[in-house]
Short mmCIF file of C-alpha atoms in Angstrom, two decimals:
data_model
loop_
_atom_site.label_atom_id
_atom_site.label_comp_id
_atom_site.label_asym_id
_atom_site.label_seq_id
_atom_site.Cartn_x
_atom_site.Cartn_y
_atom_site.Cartn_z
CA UNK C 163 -39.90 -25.77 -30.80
CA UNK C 164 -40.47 -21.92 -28.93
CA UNK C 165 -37.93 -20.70 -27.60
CA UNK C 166 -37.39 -21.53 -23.80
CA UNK C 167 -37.62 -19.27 -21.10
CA UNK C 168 -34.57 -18.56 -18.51
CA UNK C 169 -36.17 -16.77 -15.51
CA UNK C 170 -33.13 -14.86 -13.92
CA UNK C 171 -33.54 -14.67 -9.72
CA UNK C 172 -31.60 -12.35 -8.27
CA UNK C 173 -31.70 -10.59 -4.49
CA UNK C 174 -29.38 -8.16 -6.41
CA UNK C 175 -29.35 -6.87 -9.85
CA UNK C 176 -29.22 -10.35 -11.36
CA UNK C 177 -25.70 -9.70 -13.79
CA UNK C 178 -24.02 -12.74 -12.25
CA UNK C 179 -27.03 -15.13 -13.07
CA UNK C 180 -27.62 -13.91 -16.51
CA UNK C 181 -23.68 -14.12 -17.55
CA UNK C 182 -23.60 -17.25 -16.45
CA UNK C 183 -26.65 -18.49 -18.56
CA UNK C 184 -26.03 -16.96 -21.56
CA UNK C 185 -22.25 -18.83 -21.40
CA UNK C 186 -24.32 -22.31 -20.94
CA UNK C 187 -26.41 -21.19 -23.95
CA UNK C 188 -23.65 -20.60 -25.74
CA UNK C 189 -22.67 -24.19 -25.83
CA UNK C 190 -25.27 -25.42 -27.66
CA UNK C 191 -24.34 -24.28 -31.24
CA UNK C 192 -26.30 -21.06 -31.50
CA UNK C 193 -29.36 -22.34 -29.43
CA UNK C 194 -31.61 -19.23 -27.92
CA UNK C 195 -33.45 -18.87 -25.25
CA UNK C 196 -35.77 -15.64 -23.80
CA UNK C 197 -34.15 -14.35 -20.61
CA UNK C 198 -36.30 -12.85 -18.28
CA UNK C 199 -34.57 -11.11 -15.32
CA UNK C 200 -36.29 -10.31 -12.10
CA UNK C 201 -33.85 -8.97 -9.63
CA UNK C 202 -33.81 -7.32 -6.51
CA UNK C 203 -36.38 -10.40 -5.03
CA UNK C 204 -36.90 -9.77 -1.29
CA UNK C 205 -39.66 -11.84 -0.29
CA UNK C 206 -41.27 -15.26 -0.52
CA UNK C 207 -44.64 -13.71 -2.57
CA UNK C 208 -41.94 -12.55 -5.12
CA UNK C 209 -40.94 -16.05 -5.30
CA UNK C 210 -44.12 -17.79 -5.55
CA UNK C 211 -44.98 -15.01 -8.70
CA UNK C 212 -41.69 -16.48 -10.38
CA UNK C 213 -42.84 -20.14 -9.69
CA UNK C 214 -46.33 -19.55 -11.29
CA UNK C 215 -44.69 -18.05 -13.89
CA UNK C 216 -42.29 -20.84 -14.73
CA UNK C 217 -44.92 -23.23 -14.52
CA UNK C 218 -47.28 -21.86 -16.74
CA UNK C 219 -44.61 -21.43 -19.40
CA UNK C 220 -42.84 -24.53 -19.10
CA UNK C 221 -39.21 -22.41 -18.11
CA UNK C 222 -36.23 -22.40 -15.89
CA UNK C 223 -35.65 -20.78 -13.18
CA UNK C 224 -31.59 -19.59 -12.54
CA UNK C 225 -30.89 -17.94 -9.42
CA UNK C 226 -28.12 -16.55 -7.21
CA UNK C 227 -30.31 -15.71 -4.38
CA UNK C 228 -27.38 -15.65 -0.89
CA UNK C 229 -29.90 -15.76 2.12
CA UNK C 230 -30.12 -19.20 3.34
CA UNK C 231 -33.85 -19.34 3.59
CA UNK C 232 -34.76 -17.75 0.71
CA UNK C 233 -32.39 -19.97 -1.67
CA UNK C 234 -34.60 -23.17 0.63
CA UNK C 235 -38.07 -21.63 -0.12
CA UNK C 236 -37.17 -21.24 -3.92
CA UNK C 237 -35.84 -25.12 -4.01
CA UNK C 238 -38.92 -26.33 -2.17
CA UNK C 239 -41.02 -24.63 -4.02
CA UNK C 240 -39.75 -25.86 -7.19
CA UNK C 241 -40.30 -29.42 -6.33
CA UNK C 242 -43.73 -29.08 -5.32
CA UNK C 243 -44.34 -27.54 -8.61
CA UNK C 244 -42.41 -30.03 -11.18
CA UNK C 245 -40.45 -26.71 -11.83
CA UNK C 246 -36.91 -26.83 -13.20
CA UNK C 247 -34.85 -24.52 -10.48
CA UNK C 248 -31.15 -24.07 -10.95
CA UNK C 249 -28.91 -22.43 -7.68
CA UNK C 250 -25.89 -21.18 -8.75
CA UNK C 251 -24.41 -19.58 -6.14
CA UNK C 252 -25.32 -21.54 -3.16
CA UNK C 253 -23.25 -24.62 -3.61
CA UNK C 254 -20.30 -22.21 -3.66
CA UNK C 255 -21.22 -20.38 -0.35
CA UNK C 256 -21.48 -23.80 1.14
CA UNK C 257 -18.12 -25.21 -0.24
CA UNK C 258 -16.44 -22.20 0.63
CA UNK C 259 -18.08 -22.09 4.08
CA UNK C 260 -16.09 -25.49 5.11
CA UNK C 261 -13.02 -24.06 3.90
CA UNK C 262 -12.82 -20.62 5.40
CA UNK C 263 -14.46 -22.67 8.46
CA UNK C 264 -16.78 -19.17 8.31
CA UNK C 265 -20.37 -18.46 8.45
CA UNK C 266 -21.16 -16.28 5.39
CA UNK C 267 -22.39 -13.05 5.35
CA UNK C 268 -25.83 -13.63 3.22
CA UNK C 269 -25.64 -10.13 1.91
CA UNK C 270 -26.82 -9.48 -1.46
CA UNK C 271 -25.23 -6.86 -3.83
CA UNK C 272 -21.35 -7.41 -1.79
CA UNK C 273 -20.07 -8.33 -5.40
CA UNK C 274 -21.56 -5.21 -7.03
CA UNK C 275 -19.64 -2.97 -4.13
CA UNK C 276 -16.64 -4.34 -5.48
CA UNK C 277 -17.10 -3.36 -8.83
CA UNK C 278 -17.86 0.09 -8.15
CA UNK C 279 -14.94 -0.06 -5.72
CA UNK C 280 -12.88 -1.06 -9.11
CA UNK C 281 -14.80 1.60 -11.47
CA UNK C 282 -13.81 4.43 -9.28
CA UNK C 283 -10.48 3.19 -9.60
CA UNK C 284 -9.99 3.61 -13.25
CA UNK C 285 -11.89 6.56 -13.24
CA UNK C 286 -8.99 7.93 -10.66
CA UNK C 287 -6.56 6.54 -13.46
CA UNK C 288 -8.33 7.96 -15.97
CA UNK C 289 -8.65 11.43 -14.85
CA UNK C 290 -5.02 11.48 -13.95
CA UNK C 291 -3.96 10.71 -17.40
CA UNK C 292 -6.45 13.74 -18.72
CA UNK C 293 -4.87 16.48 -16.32
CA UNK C 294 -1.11 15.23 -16.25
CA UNK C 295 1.34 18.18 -16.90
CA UNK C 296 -1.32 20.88 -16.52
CA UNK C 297 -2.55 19.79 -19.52
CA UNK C 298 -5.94 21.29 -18.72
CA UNK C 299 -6.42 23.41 -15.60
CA UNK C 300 -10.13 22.56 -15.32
CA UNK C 301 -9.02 19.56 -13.63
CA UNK C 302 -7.36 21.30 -10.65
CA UNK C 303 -10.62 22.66 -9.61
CA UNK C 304 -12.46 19.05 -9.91
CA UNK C 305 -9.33 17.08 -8.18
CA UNK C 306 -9.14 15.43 -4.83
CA UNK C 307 -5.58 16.05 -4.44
CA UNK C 308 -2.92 18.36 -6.40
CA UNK C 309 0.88 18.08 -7.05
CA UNK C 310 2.82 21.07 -7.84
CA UNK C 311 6.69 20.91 -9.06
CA UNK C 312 9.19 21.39 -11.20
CA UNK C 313 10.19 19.16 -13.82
CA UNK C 314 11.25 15.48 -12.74
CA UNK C 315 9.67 15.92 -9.17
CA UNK C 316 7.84 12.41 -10.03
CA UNK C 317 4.62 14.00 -10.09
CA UNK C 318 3.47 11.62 -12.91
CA UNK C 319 4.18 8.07 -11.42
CA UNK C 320 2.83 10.08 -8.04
CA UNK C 321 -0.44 10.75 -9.44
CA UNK C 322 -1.06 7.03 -11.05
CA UNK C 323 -0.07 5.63 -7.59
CA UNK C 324 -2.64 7.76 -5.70
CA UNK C 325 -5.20 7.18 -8.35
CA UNK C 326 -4.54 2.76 -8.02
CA UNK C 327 -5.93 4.68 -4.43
CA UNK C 328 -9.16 5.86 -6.34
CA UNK C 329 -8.04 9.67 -5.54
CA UNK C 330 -8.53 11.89 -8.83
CA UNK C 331 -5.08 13.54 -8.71
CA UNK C 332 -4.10 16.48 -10.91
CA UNK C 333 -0.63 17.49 -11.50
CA UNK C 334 1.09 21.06 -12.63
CA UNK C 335 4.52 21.58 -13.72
CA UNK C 336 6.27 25.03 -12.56
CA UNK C 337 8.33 26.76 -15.17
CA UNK C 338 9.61 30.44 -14.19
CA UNK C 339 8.93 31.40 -17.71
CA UNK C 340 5.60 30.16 -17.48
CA UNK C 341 2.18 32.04 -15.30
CA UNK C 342 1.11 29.24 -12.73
CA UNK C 343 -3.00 28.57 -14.04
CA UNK C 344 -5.29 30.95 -12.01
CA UNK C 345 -6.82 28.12 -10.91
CA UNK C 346 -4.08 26.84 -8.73
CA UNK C 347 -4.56 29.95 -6.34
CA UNK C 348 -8.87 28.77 -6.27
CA UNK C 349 -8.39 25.63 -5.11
CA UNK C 350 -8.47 24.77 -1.13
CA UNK C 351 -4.33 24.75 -0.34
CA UNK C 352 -5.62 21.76 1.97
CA UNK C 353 -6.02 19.61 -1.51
CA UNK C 354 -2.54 20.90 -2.65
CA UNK C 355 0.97 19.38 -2.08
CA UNK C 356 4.25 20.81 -3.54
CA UNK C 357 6.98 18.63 -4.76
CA UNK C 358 10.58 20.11 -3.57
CA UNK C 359 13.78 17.86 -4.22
CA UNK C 360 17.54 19.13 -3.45
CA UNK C 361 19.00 20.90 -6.46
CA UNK C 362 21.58 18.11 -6.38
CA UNK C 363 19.55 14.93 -6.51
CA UNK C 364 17.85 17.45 -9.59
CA UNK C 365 20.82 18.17 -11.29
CA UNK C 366 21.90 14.48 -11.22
CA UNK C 367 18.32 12.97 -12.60
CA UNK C 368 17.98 15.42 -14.94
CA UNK C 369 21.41 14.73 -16.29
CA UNK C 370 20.55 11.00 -16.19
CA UNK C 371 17.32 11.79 -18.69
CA UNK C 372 19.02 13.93 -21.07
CA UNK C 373 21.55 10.92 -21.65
CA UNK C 374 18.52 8.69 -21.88
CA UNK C 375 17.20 10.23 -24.73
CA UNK C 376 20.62 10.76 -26.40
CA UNK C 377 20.79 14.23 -25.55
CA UNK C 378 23.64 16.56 -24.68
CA UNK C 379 23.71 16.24 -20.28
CA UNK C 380 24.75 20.06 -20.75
CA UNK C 381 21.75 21.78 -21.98
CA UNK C 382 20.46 24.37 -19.97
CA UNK C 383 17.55 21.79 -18.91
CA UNK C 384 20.26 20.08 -16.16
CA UNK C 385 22.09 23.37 -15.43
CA UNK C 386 22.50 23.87 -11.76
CA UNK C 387 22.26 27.31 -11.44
CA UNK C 388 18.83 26.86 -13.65
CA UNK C 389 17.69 24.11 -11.24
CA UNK C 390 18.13 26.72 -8.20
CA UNK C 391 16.15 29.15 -9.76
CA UNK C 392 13.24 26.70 -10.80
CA UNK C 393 13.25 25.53 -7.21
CA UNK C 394 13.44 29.40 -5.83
CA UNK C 395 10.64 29.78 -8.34
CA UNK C 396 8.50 26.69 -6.71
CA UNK C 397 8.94 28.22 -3.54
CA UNK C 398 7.51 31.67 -3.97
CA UNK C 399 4.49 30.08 -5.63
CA UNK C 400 4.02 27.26 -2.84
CA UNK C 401 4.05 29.90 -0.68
CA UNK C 402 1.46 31.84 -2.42
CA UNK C 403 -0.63 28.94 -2.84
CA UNK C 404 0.08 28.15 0.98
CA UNK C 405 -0.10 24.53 0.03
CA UNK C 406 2.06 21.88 2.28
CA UNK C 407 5.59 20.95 0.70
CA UNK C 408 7.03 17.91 0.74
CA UNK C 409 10.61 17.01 0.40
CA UNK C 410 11.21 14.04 -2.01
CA UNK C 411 14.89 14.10 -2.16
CA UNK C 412 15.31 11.10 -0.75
CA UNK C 413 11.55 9.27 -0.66
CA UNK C 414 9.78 6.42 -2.94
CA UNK C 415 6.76 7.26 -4.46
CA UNK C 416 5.27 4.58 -2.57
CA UNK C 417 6.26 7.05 0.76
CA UNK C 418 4.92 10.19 -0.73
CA UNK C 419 1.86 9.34 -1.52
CA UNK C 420 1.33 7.65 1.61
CA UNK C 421 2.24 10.16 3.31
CA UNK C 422 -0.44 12.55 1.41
CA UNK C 423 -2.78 9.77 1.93
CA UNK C 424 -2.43 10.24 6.03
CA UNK C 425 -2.61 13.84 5.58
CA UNK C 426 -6.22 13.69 4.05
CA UNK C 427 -7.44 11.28 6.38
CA UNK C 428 -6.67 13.24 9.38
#
């Protein structure tokens, strides 16, 4: 017996249709079947092509086509040619039409929005993992928005909220002893945000981490005097940079970034 033929209808790109067949195929112990996929079908002559096509070669038709009167032409059609026509995705819109008590929006491609609505996400995610810590400075320059701070200014769990927000965030820790990158003085201070915290609430968090990791709450690291001239530090380079500097002494995460978020939308 030759191999049957799936023809995949699509008004979009056709992935949903073709998943789904290939998991029916799958249940039949290793059974194949040629998948043809014609996406992006916008009229009724596109149709009638598909129809000959299945006729001629003895296949089935699957299709997720959303407009009302295209997914009726395709099913009429079918009949009148002894054609084998499968709808996936209209039985759905209907059922879930009576239970939103909605008309549906008959848009092709909505699904595909939402995936590149989630692929820009982890690419956010993803590029603020790569330029966390000022790991490479490269990434200032290509960021949407970028924290500068001192140590334990939650600049990390900052960035990963604001990229879950599909900005690309890059983050860059100030350390007297260390030259801010050059590139931190290219970027537009409108895409910059300092980090400043009370040398208190510092002193105390730091201490708190130390003991964490077992370590002596003494070191130099959680010195006060140290943590005053880190934030003194900050300060002269914010002020160089001309960036906007928020206070976190006392806010969430959750309120810092949404209060960068308002700041780039206006």
């Amino acid at each position: 017996m030759p191999r049957p033929i799936i023809y995949v209808v699509s008004d979009s790109v056709g992935e949903t249709a073709e998943l789904v067949t290939k998991a029916a195929i799958s249940q039949f112990n290793g059974k194949d079947a040629e998948i043809k996929r014609f996406p992006y079908v916008e009229d009724y002559q596109h149709i009638d092509e598909v129809i000959s096509l299945a006729k001629l070669n003895h296949g089935v038709i699957v299709h997720t086509l959303v407009k009302p009167g295209m997914r009726e032409y395709i099913k009429k059609q079918a009949v009148e040619q002894s054609v084998k026509a499968v709808d996936i995705i209209g039985p759905l819109i209907n059922q879930f039409q009576e239970l939103y008590e909605k008309e549906p929006l008959c848009e092709p491609g909505l699904v595909r929005k939402l995936d590149d609505d989630y692929f820009k996400k982890v690419e956010a995610i993803e590029f603020a993992v790569k330029y966390d810590d000022g790991r490479d400075p490269k990434g200032i320059l290509r960021a949407d928005i970028v924290l500068v701070g001192v140590s334990r200014t939650s600049k990390t769990p900052l960035s990963q909220y604001l990229a879950h927000k599909r900005y690309k965030v890059a983050n860059v820790p100030l350390v007297p002893e260390v030259d801010p990158p050059e590139e931190l003085f290219q970027v537009s201070p409108d895409k910059c945000f300092g980090l400043k915290i009370s040398p208190e609430k510092l002193n105390f968090i730091r201490k708190e981490r130390l003991k964490a990791l077992g370590l002596n709450d003494e070191a130099s690291y959680a010195n006060i005097n140290r943590i005053k001239n880190e934030i003194e530090y900050f300060d002269s380079v914010a002020s160089k940079i001309g960036c906007k500097v928020i206070d976190v002494t006392n806010k969430a995460v959750e309120e810092t970034a949404n209060f960068i978020i308002n700041l780039k939308r206006m």
